[in-house]
Amino acid sequence: MDLSPELFLLVCSLLIFCSIIISKVSVRFGVPVLLLFLFVGMLSGIDGLGIHYNHVSSAQHIGTIALCIILFSGGMNTSIKEIKPILWQGITLSTVGVLLTTIFTGLFIYWLAGLPNSSLNFTLLGAMLLAATMSSTDSASVFNILRSQKMHLKYNLRPLLEFESGSNDPMAYLLTIILIGSLQTGEFNTIKVIIDFLIQFIVGGLGGFLLGYGLVYFTNKIKLNNHELYPLLALSGIFLIYTIIYLAHGNGFLAVYVAGMVAGNSKLTKKRETNTFLDGMTWLFQIIMFVTLGLLVNPHEMADVALMAILIGLFLVIIGRPLSVLLCMIPFARKINKRSIIFTSIVGLRGAVPIIFATYPVVAEVECANQIFNIVFFITILSLLIQGMSIPYFARKLKLSEPLVESGNHLGIELPEETNSRLHEIVFDEHIAQKGNTLKDISLPEGMLVMIVKRGEKYMVPNGNIKLHIGDILVIVSENREDN
């Protein structure tokens, strides 16, 4: 039935509201929050509350918009300084690793399809297509769990996994599109595939780099009177970059991720406000995307593929992903330890991206498209539920975790990047008190100034004669000497 605008808004707002409220379960029980958003959609769908939604192409469009924002925001939060030591490992995992995962898993699916009484009916190309749609990882869910458990990873694992998850979606997308085209034409032209790969990645990577710098330059030069428009300028820039690169036959997802990295590692007018805005938009579109995908699936249809999906999922987790990671890490054996390789293999979570990619065969009406979608959906749920909830356990078991150091300050503010300064805190303890109990006695180094003293719940503007107590927190502004 047709919904009035008011009823449509009511349904949408209730779905988002319920998703946010239910997300509190993620913090308490370690359940991936994105999985809960997915369940909200499923419970609201045709097998639950009865909302009928079967617009696969519109769900795909929502997914594309969401991915553009998520990848750009992820790129902005990727520090070049942090990923520099693991750059080539990350690139290898996000390209060769995705390809190897597709090949290994695709061959296993093809073997399963050939077994007597198998419910699968895939050709070799069809099996490879199914494997390609779920070959990329979603480390965002992993770090949501780690942060909720107040854990931090050693040995540069966090930047490695975040870089891999942000940069492997383009490879999976490219494999999916190429295999769909091959199934539609009935042939697989190796030379053409290699040429397409090169064009997509060169145009996407180089175009994203140049357009990212163009966006930064334009943002810094335009001098808008209404500062609230800067985040919207960035948002429009994201979609412009994606569409320009797409029309130029490049990989738009790779382009927005690279552009995000350029923007995040450059001096950008109102960067903090833009980052905050995009973080909020990322959460909003993750909720919309997962709830929409949950509405799209009919849970009763997954019963027909449950057994095969479990077998494929187990192969992917136990053999496909670990073998791919192991082969990719052989050239870097001296730079990464065995425990890190094992953990990287375990952390291959599937998220919204595989489900979105699984809608492409449905829209293209290739053979067994609905079966592909249901299998990918089932495996994604298993991955988020089983793998996602076991991540903290394995991090501790492999001795790769350590307490998460709190960042920021009690004032909850940040200084503009242009000031070339930063805020940090020190606690006035017995060791410092040996020099005296006033700011004059402490004699802070040149370039450091105490802005606020926090004592319990009180905040005091200090002067040189203020008497400090043990446990006082001194909020200090200092020159940022990293660039000097």
CSV table of C-alpha atoms in Angstrom, one decimal, residues 40 126 263 303 342 386 388 453 460:
chain,number,residue,atom,x,y,z
A,40,VAL,CA,15.9,-4.2,13.2
A,126,GLY,CA,28.8,-18.0,-11.0
A,263,ALA,CA,41.7,15.8,2.7
A,303,ALA,CA,16.4,-21.7,5.2
A,342,ILE,CA,46.8,-15.1,12.7
A,386,ILE,CA,30.4,-15.4,15.6
A,388,GLY,CA,32.5,-10.3,15.7
A,453,VAL,CA,42.8,23.4,36.6
A,460,MET,CA,39.4,27.0,38.0
